[in-house]
Structure formats: C-alpha cells, structure tokens
C-alpha cells in the first residue's frame, strides 16, 4: 500500500503547491516544520501535512484542536513579493471557500473577516499566516500559510469547540477522503495564488463575499473592545468599523463577532 504522501503525490495536479508534500503522523505544529524547511532554503510550494498536532495553533495564540486523521492540517511554504504578503490570508480564504464548494456544492460556506471559513455560523476551517524573519541561513523572510480544515472531525464530541465549530462531516453526514482533500485543496490554492501573482483583484472578490460587512459587530482587538458598524475593508484587508460616535477604527488583527 502506498504511504500517505505518495498517495497524495499520485493525484496532485499542481505545478508547485504541495511539491514536495511531506506527511507526518504526528507533530507539534506543521507551522514549525515548514518554517524550518523554509529557512534552510526549500522552494515555494513545499507543504507539510499532519495526521495529528500536539500543539496546533490558531490566530491570537489560540489552540487548534484535532483528533487523529480527521482533519486537513497543513502548512505551505510561500515566498511572496513584499506587496502581496498582506493579501495571502485573503487569497487563502477564497481558495478554501472554493475548495469546500468543490467537495460539496450544497454546503453553504461563508467567509467571516478576517479568516474564518464558516458553515451556518460555525467554523469549519481557519487560516494562520506567519512570517518568519530571515536568519543567517536564509537571507529572505519566509511566509508559512497554515490551514486547518475540519473534514471528518466530529466537533460535537469535543466540548471545548462544539458550540463554535463544525466539520464537513457534521454538516453533511458524509465522510470525506483525506487524500483527495489534500489534492483538491492544493489545486485551489495554486489557482488563487497564481491570481494573486498575476494581479487579479482578489480584494474585491473577498470584500463581496465577506458576511461581516454591513453588520453590527463586537470588536475585540487586544485591549480594545467595542461595538460598531463594519463598513468596509481597506486595501490591506483591515476592517473599517464606525463607532456610535461616528469615529472610524481600523481593525488589523482582532475578532469581529457578528451582532446583527
Ligand atoms: C485560526 O483560525 O485561528 C487558524 C487556524 C490554523 C490551523 C492550522 S492547522 C495546520 C497549521 N498548523 C498549526 O499549528 N496551525 C495551522
């Protein structure tokens, strides 16, 4: 029987995303694995997937939970041009939305600012973009794009996340093939990354799809917490929120909880 990485390799249709694809049954976090490869000179597209992460992490120092072999847990090495770095998260959100639709067109998948992929208000996938500064073995910063997709994870059995997370299995009642999942995700990622590189206006596509705009939101941004109206996003992807007193606030890296 082929091992997991060879099986993914066999069905890959991409030119460089997921090439090579390294699969580990268990690791602390695929983010750290890819950062190491990146700093030692690996080329763009290298991806590390894991069956289980003992210290999977999300944005804002949160944990990213999984059970063995139930989710896509993957990090991809990117070497974007400087002016594309702030749009990597936008590109990945569009790729993930398209990926979920390709797996099942009847799933009502939505994007919530900045990086949450939701089904009926619950998170099915998340994106973590980390920039690793150059060191003495690498003269350029590296970008590690991490994605967690709850494919067959039964979130209803995990009390810490059951009220806020879902999975494709939980929504459809179907089991999804992980190998095909990786292949399809890499394909969508390469399509959208190529769009980014060739100057397609991904910001407008993302803006149109965001369920956050035009809604009242509760913002939690470090020490700040306030309620306002989510008006727009700026060219870097920050959320522009108008407070009750009319002043505007640009939220760069917080959470926007939908109130209406
Ligand atoms: C978020 O929504 O906060 C981002 C979640 C990102 C999780 C993925 S799973 C693969 C990669 N390795 C990690 O430790 N995190 C990312």
mmCIF file of C-alpha atoms and ligand atoms in Angstrom:
data_model
loop_
_atom_site.group_PDB
_atom_site.id
_atom_site.type_symbol
_atom_site.label_atom_id
_atom_site.label_comp_id
_atom_site.label_asym_id
_atom_site.label_seq_id
_atom_site.Cartn_x
_atom_site.Cartn_y
_atom_site.Cartn_z
ATOM 1 C CA UNK A 1 0.000 0.000 0.000
ATOM 2 C CA UNK A 2 1.249 3.457 -0.840
ATOM 3 C CA UNK A 3 2.026 5.634 2.129
ATOM 4 C CA UNK A 4 0.025 8.810 2.647
ATOM 5 C CA UNK A 5 2.410 11.282 0.987
ATOM 6 C CA UNK A 6 2.912 9.071 -2.096
ATOM 7 C CA UNK A 7 -0.862 8.703 -2.417
ATOM 8 C CA UNK A 8 -1.323 12.486 -2.342
ATOM 9 C CA UNK A 9 1.581 12.881 -4.736
ATOM 10 C CA UNK A 10 -0.056 10.495 -7.199
ATOM 11 C CA UNK A 11 -3.203 12.580 -7.529
ATOM 12 C CA UNK A 12 -1.568 16.049 -7.445
ATOM 13 C CA UNK A 13 -2.391 18.241 -10.432
ATOM 14 C CA UNK A 14 -0.424 21.292 -9.304
ATOM 15 C CA UNK A 15 2.823 22.684 -10.653
ATOM 16 C CA UNK A 16 4.363 23.653 -7.326
ATOM 17 C CA UNK A 17 1.898 23.799 -4.424
ATOM 18 C CA UNK A 18 2.287 20.585 -2.428
ATOM 19 C CA UNK A 19 5.559 19.721 -4.170
ATOM 20 C CA UNK A 20 7.054 18.178 -2.250
ATOM 21 C CA UNK A 21 4.346 17.047 0.140
ATOM 22 C CA UNK A 22 5.628 15.682 3.422
ATOM 23 C CA UNK A 23 3.174 13.881 5.685
ATOM 24 C CA UNK A 24 3.781 13.257 9.363
ATOM 25 C CA UNK A 25 1.501 11.098 11.503
ATOM 26 C CA UNK A 26 2.146 13.375 14.464
ATOM 27 C CA UNK A 27 3.965 16.638 15.033
ATOM 28 C CA UNK A 28 3.691 19.599 17.368
ATOM 29 C CA UNK A 29 2.705 22.024 14.618
ATOM 30 C CA UNK A 30 3.142 21.870 10.857
ATOM 31 C CA UNK A 31 3.852 25.628 11.012
ATOM 32 C CA UNK A 32 7.191 24.982 12.729
ATOM 33 C CA UNK A 33 8.102 22.169 10.354
ATOM 34 C CA UNK A 34 7.593 24.375 7.308
ATOM 35 C CA UNK A 35 9.383 27.337 8.896
ATOM 36 C CA UNK A 36 12.439 25.106 9.347
ATOM 37 C CA UNK A 37 12.337 23.926 5.723
ATOM 38 C CA UNK A 38 11.848 27.490 4.569
ATOM 39 C CA UNK A 39 14.794 28.876 6.464
ATOM 40 C CA UNK A 40 17.025 26.139 5.116
ATOM 41 C CA UNK A 41 16.234 27.133 1.541
ATOM 42 C CA UNK A 42 13.316 24.899 0.434
ATOM 43 C CA UNK A 43 11.352 26.157 -2.531
ATOM 44 C CA UNK A 44 7.954 27.738 -2.670
ATOM 45 C CA UNK A 45 5.119 25.234 -2.530
ATOM 46 C CA UNK A 46 6.616 22.731 -0.116
ATOM 47 C CA UNK A 47 3.871 21.515 2.192
ATOM 48 C CA UNK A 48 3.794 19.568 5.431
ATOM 49 C CA UNK A 49 0.582 17.829 6.452
ATOM 50 C CA UNK A 50 -0.074 16.046 9.712
ATOM 51 C CA UNK A 51 -2.476 13.426 10.990
ATOM 52 C CA UNK A 52 -2.365 14.989 14.426
ATOM 53 C CA UNK A 53 -0.789 18.059 16.026
ATOM 54 C CA UNK A 54 0.030 18.067 19.710
ATOM 55 C CA UNK A 55 0.363 21.873 19.745
ATOM 56 C CA UNK A 56 -1.686 23.040 16.781
ATOM 57 C CA UNK A 57 -2.160 26.776 16.956
ATOM 58 C CA UNK A 58 -4.527 29.357 15.560
ATOM 59 C CA UNK A 59 -4.609 33.130 15.420
ATOM 60 C CA UNK A 60 -4.237 35.174 18.596
ATOM 61 C CA UNK A 61 -2.424 32.307 20.359
ATOM 62 C CA UNK A 62 -5.444 30.050 20.331
ATOM 63 C CA UNK A 63 -5.252 26.286 20.155
ATOM 64 C CA UNK A 64 -6.297 24.421 17.004
ATOM 65 C CA UNK A 65 -7.721 21.077 18.035
ATOM 66 C CA UNK A 66 -7.876 17.885 16.019
ATOM 67 C CA UNK A 67 -8.202 14.163 16.513
ATOM 68 C CA UNK A 68 -6.019 11.636 14.697
ATOM 69 C CA UNK A 69 -6.547 11.547 10.929
ATOM 70 C CA UNK A 70 -9.803 13.521 10.981
ATOM 71 C CA UNK A 71 -8.766 16.892 9.553
ATOM 72 C CA UNK A 72 -6.597 18.521 6.954
ATOM 73 C CA UNK A 73 -3.771 20.097 8.954
ATOM 74 C CA UNK A 74 -1.321 21.614 6.550
ATOM 75 C CA UNK A 75 1.250 24.376 6.192
ATOM 76 C CA UNK A 76 2.577 25.598 2.881
ATOM 77 C CA UNK A 77 5.812 27.466 2.240
ATOM 78 C CA UNK A 78 5.358 30.674 0.245
ATOM 79 C CA UNK A 79 7.872 33.237 -0.903
ATOM 80 C CA UNK A 80 5.579 36.080 -1.974
ATOM 81 C CA UNK A 81 6.638 39.503 -3.145
ATOM 82 C CA UNK A 82 6.567 42.006 -0.304
ATOM 83 C CA UNK A 83 3.451 43.791 -1.606
ATOM 84 C CA UNK A 84 1.500 40.511 -1.711
ATOM 85 C CA UNK A 85 2.146 39.466 1.884
ATOM 86 C CA UNK A 86 -0.918 41.176 3.378
ATOM 87 C CA UNK A 87 -3.130 39.512 0.773
ATOM 88 C CA UNK A 88 -2.046 35.925 1.472
ATOM 89 C CA UNK A 89 -4.835 35.497 4.012
ATOM 90 C CA UNK A 90 -7.364 36.865 1.507
ATOM 91 C CA UNK A 91 -6.091 34.545 -1.204
ATOM 92 C CA UNK A 92 -6.273 31.560 1.163
ATOM 93 C CA UNK A 93 -9.816 32.389 2.296
ATOM 94 C CA UNK A 94 -11.017 32.455 -1.323
ATOM 95 C CA UNK A 95 -9.170 29.207 -2.079
ATOM 96 C CA UNK A 96 -10.689 27.488 0.950
ATOM 97 C CA UNK A 97 -14.189 28.660 0.097
ATOM 98 C CA UNK A 98 -13.788 27.342 -3.426
ATOM 99 C CA UNK A 99 -12.304 24.089 -2.095
ATOM 100 C CA UNK A 100 -15.275 23.431 0.214
ATOM 101 C CA UNK A 101 -17.694 24.114 -2.650
ATOM 102 C CA UNK A 102 -15.770 21.710 -4.853
ATOM 103 C CA UNK A 103 -16.062 18.961 -2.234
ATOM 104 C CA UNK A 104 -19.795 19.547 -1.880
ATOM 105 C CA UNK A 105 -21.579 22.288 -3.789
ATOM 106 C CA UNK A 106 -24.547 22.186 -1.409
ATOM 107 C CA UNK A 107 -22.557 23.308 1.610
ATOM 108 C CA UNK A 108 -23.394 26.966 2.420
ATOM 109 C CA UNK A 109 -19.797 28.025 3.049
ATOM 110 C CA UNK A 110 -19.133 31.664 4.034
ATOM 111 C CA UNK A 111 -16.126 33.854 4.852
ATOM 112 C CA UNK A 112 -16.119 35.947 8.040
ATOM 113 C CA UNK A 113 -13.494 38.653 8.486
ATOM 114 C CA UNK A 114 -10.631 38.101 8.597
ATOM 115 C CA UNK A 115 -10.025 34.408 8.080
ATOM 116 C CA UNK A 116 -12.860 32.263 9.332
ATOM 117 C CA UNK A 117 -14.490 29.810 6.984
ATOM 118 C CA UNK A 118 -17.955 29.100 8.329
ATOM 119 C CA UNK A 119 -20.915 26.823 7.779
ATOM 120 C CA UNK A 120 -24.119 28.168 9.345
ATOM 121 C CA UNK A 121 -22.152 30.407 11.690
ATOM 122 C CA UNK A 122 -19.745 27.711 12.896
ATOM 123 C CA UNK A 123 -16.103 27.484 11.932
ATOM 124 C CA UNK A 124 -15.145 24.693 9.546
ATOM 125 C CA UNK A 125 -11.679 25.954 8.561
ATOM 126 C CA UNK A 126 -9.119 28.502 9.674
ATOM 127 C CA UNK A 127 -6.053 30.196 8.269
ATOM 128 C CA UNK A 128 -2.860 31.194 10.016
ATOM 129 C CA UNK A 129 -0.266 33.249 8.151
ATOM 130 C CA UNK A 130 3.106 33.572 9.857
ATOM 131 C CA UNK A 131 6.088 35.491 8.611
ATOM 132 C CA UNK A 132 9.415 34.073 9.671
ATOM 133 C CA UNK A 133 12.261 36.590 9.658
ATOM 134 C CA UNK A 134 15.438 35.816 7.750
ATOM 135 C CA UNK A 135 18.309 34.348 9.748
ATOM 136 C CA UNK A 136 21.940 33.504 8.960
ATOM 137 C CA UNK A 137 20.968 30.563 6.732
ATOM 138 C CA UNK A 138 18.234 32.402 4.835
ATOM 139 C CA UNK A 139 18.571 35.948 3.535
ATOM 140 C CA UNK A 140 14.828 36.377 2.922
ATOM 141 C CA UNK A 141 11.733 36.230 5.113
ATOM 142 C CA UNK A 142 9.574 33.195 4.650
ATOM 143 C CA UNK A 143 5.781 33.085 4.775
ATOM 144 C CA UNK A 144 4.133 29.999 6.224
ATOM 145 C CA UNK A 145 0.480 29.590 5.312
ATOM 146 C CA UNK A 146 -1.261 27.203 7.691
ATOM 147 C CA UNK A 147 -4.728 25.823 7.100
ATOM 148 C CA UNK A 148 -6.854 23.599 9.247
ATOM 149 C CA UNK A 149 -9.985 22.121 7.693
ATOM 150 C CA UNK A 150 -12.372 20.059 9.770
ATOM 151 C CA UNK A 151 -13.246 17.335 7.305
ATOM 152 C CA UNK A 152 -14.310 14.299 9.330
ATOM 153 C CA UNK A 153 -13.744 15.722 12.805
ATOM 154 C CA UNK A 154 -16.821 15.191 14.968
ATOM 155 C CA UNK A 155 -16.804 18.573 16.671
ATOM 156 C CA UNK A 156 -19.970 17.698 18.615
ATOM 157 C CA UNK A 157 -17.825 15.322 20.692
ATOM 158 C CA UNK A 158 -15.203 17.959 21.612
ATOM 159 C CA UNK A 159 -16.699 20.089 24.360
ATOM 160 C CA UNK A 160 -14.159 22.934 24.024
ATOM 161 C CA UNK A 161 -15.246 23.693 20.454
ATOM 162 C CA UNK A 162 -18.655 22.064 19.933
ATOM 163 C CA UNK A 163 -20.590 25.346 20.193
ATOM 164 C CA UNK A 164 -18.371 27.296 17.787
ATOM 165 C CA UNK A 165 -17.007 24.729 15.314
ATOM 166 C CA UNK A 166 -18.366 22.293 12.800
ATOM 167 C CA UNK A 167 -16.996 19.970 10.132
ATOM 168 C CA UNK A 168 -17.981 18.860 6.675
ATOM 169 C CA UNK A 169 -18.909 15.534 8.250
ATOM 170 C CA UNK A 170 -21.066 17.195 10.899
ATOM 171 C CA UNK A 171 -22.925 19.246 8.296
ATOM 172 C CA UNK A 172 -23.363 16.628 5.548
ATOM 173 C CA UNK A 173 -23.247 13.330 7.450
ATOM 174 C CA UNK A 174 -20.707 12.126 4.866
ATOM 175 C CA UNK A 175 -17.092 11.059 5.340
ATOM 176 C CA UNK A 176 -14.555 12.798 3.086
ATOM 177 C CA UNK A 177 -11.409 11.250 1.651
ATOM 178 C CA UNK A 178 -8.340 12.994 3.112
ATOM 179 C CA UNK A 179 -6.035 12.207 0.190
ATOM 180 C CA UNK A 180 -8.450 13.660 -2.322
ATOM 181 C CA UNK A 181 -8.958 16.553 0.121
ATOM 182 C CA UNK A 182 -5.276 17.498 0.062
ATOM 183 C CA UNK A 183 -5.140 17.226 -3.738
ATOM 184 C CA UNK A 184 -8.217 19.425 -4.188
ATOM 185 C CA UNK A 185 -7.040 21.977 -1.638
ATOM 186 C CA UNK A 186 -3.617 22.315 -3.276
ATOM 187 C CA UNK A 187 -5.260 22.750 -6.678
ATOM 188 C CA UNK A 188 -7.490 25.580 -5.441
ATOM 189 C CA UNK A 189 -4.624 27.188 -3.586
ATOM 190 C CA UNK A 190 -2.419 27.250 -6.649
ATOM 191 C CA UNK A 191 -5.215 28.746 -8.767
ATOM 192 C CA UNK A 192 -5.784 31.597 -6.301
ATOM 193 C CA UNK A 193 -2.079 32.155 -5.596
ATOM 194 C CA UNK A 194 -1.483 32.474 -9.326
ATOM 195 C CA UNK A 195 -4.359 35.003 -9.461
ATOM 196 C CA UNK A 196 -2.616 36.967 -6.711
ATOM 197 C CA UNK A 197 0.720 36.884 -8.523
ATOM 198 C CA UNK A 198 -0.761 37.979 -11.824
ATOM 199 C CA UNK A 199 -2.643 40.922 -10.323
ATOM 200 C CA UNK A 200 -6.252 39.701 -10.233
ATOM 201 C CA UNK A 201 -8.272 41.854 -7.867
ATOM 202 C CA UNK A 202 -8.775 39.318 -5.073
ATOM 203 C CA UNK A 203 -9.554 42.071 -2.571
ATOM 204 C CA UNK A 204 -12.808 42.924 -4.375
ATOM 205 C CA UNK A 205 -13.803 39.261 -4.603
ATOM 206 C CA UNK A 206 -13.130 38.813 -0.898
ATOM 207 C CA UNK A 207 -14.943 42.045 0.016
ATOM 208 C CA UNK A 208 -18.047 40.898 -1.868
ATOM 209 C CA UNK A 209 -18.083 37.557 -0.095
ATOM 210 C CA UNK A 210 -17.424 38.744 3.469
ATOM 211 C CA UNK A 211 -20.514 38.236 5.629
ATOM 212 C CA UNK A 212 -19.119 40.799 8.089
ATOM 213 C CA UNK A 213 -19.672 43.966 6.052
ATOM 214 C CA UNK A 214 -22.849 45.942 6.664
ATOM 215 C CA UNK A 215 -23.356 44.313 10.051
ATOM 216 C CA UNK A 216 -23.098 45.444 13.662
ATOM 217 C CA UNK A 217 -20.066 43.796 15.225
ATOM 218 C CA UNK A 218 -18.391 43.486 18.582
ATOM 219 C CA UNK A 219 -14.680 44.044 18.074
ATOM 220 C CA UNK A 220 -12.087 42.531 20.349
ATOM 221 C CA UNK A 221 -8.687 43.883 19.405
ATOM 222 C CA UNK A 222 -6.082 43.325 22.111
ATOM 223 C CA UNK A 223 -7.167 45.560 24.984
ATOM 224 C CA UNK A 224 -9.901 47.271 22.953
ATOM 225 C CA UNK A 225 -13.464 46.009 22.957
ATOM 226 C CA UNK A 226 -16.252 47.990 21.353
ATOM 227 C CA UNK A 227 -19.392 47.726 19.273
ATOM 228 C CA UNK A 228 -19.607 49.332 15.863
ATOM 229 C CA UNK A 229 -20.759 49.032 12.279
ATOM 230 C CA UNK A 230 -18.476 47.096 9.893
ATOM 231 C CA UNK A 231 -18.342 49.483 6.940
ATOM 232 C CA UNK A 232 -15.617 48.193 4.661
ATOM 233 C CA UNK A 233 -12.132 46.743 4.395
ATOM 234 C CA UNK A 234 -9.123 48.792 3.322
ATOM 235 C CA UNK A 235 -6.539 47.774 0.719
ATOM 236 C CA UNK A 236 -4.526 45.776 3.269
ATOM 237 C CA UNK A 237 -7.571 43.838 4.459
ATOM 238 C CA UNK A 238 -8.067 45.717 7.752
ATOM 239 C CA UNK A 239 -11.693 46.076 8.822
ATOM 240 C CA UNK A 240 -13.037 49.631 8.936
ATOM 241 C CA UNK A 241 -15.521 49.941 11.784
ATOM 242 C CA UNK A 242 -17.628 53.029 12.540
ATOM 243 C CA UNK A 243 -18.313 53.541 16.224
ATOM 244 C CA UNK A 244 -21.545 55.022 17.626
ATOM 245 C CA UNK A 245 -19.889 58.463 17.954
ATOM 246 C CA UNK A 246 -19.097 58.415 14.225
ATOM 247 C CA UNK A 247 -15.343 57.862 14.558
ATOM 248 C CA UNK A 248 -13.742 55.178 12.443
ATOM 249 C CA UNK A 249 -11.356 52.496 13.607
ATOM 250 C CA UNK A 250 -9.171 50.203 11.502
ATOM 251 C CA UNK A 251 -9.035 46.719 12.991
ATOM 252 C CA UNK A 252 -5.889 44.945 11.868
ATOM 253 C CA UNK A 253 -5.833 41.699 13.788
ATOM 254 C CA UNK A 254 -8.786 41.332 16.110
ATOM 255 C CA UNK A 255 -12.020 39.415 16.167
ATOM 256 C CA UNK A 256 -15.315 40.674 14.834
ATOM 257 C CA UNK A 257 -18.258 38.954 16.462
ATOM 258 C CA UNK A 258 -21.471 39.438 14.466
ATOM 259 C CA UNK A 259 -24.301 41.006 16.468
ATOM 260 C CA UNK A 260 -26.871 41.638 13.726
HETATM 261 C C1 LIG B 1 -7.298 30.113 13.037
HETATM 262 O O1 LIG B 1 -8.426 30.053 12.590
HETATM 263 O O2 LIG B 1 -7.087 30.716 14.108
HETATM 264 C C2 LIG B 1 -6.156 29.494 12.282
HETATM 265 C C3 LIG B 1 -6.079 28.010 12.441
HETATM 266 C C4 LIG B 1 -4.927 27.402 11.671
HETATM 267 C C5 LIG B 1 -4.700 25.941 11.998
HETATM 268 C C6 LIG B 1 -3.660 25.315 11.107
HETATM 269 S S1 LIG B 1 -3.639 23.552 11.225
HETATM 270 C C7 LIG B 1 -2.177 23.480 10.298
HETATM 271 C C8 LIG B 1 -1.309 24.637 10.772
HETATM 272 N N1 LIG B 1 -0.529 24.238 11.931
HETATM 273 C C9 LIG B 1 -0.888 24.903 13.026
HETATM 274 O O3 LIG B 1 -0.379 24.760 14.153
HETATM 275 N N2 LIG B 1 -1.848 25.776 12.721
HETATM 276 C C10 LIG B 1 -2.214 25.746 11.329
#
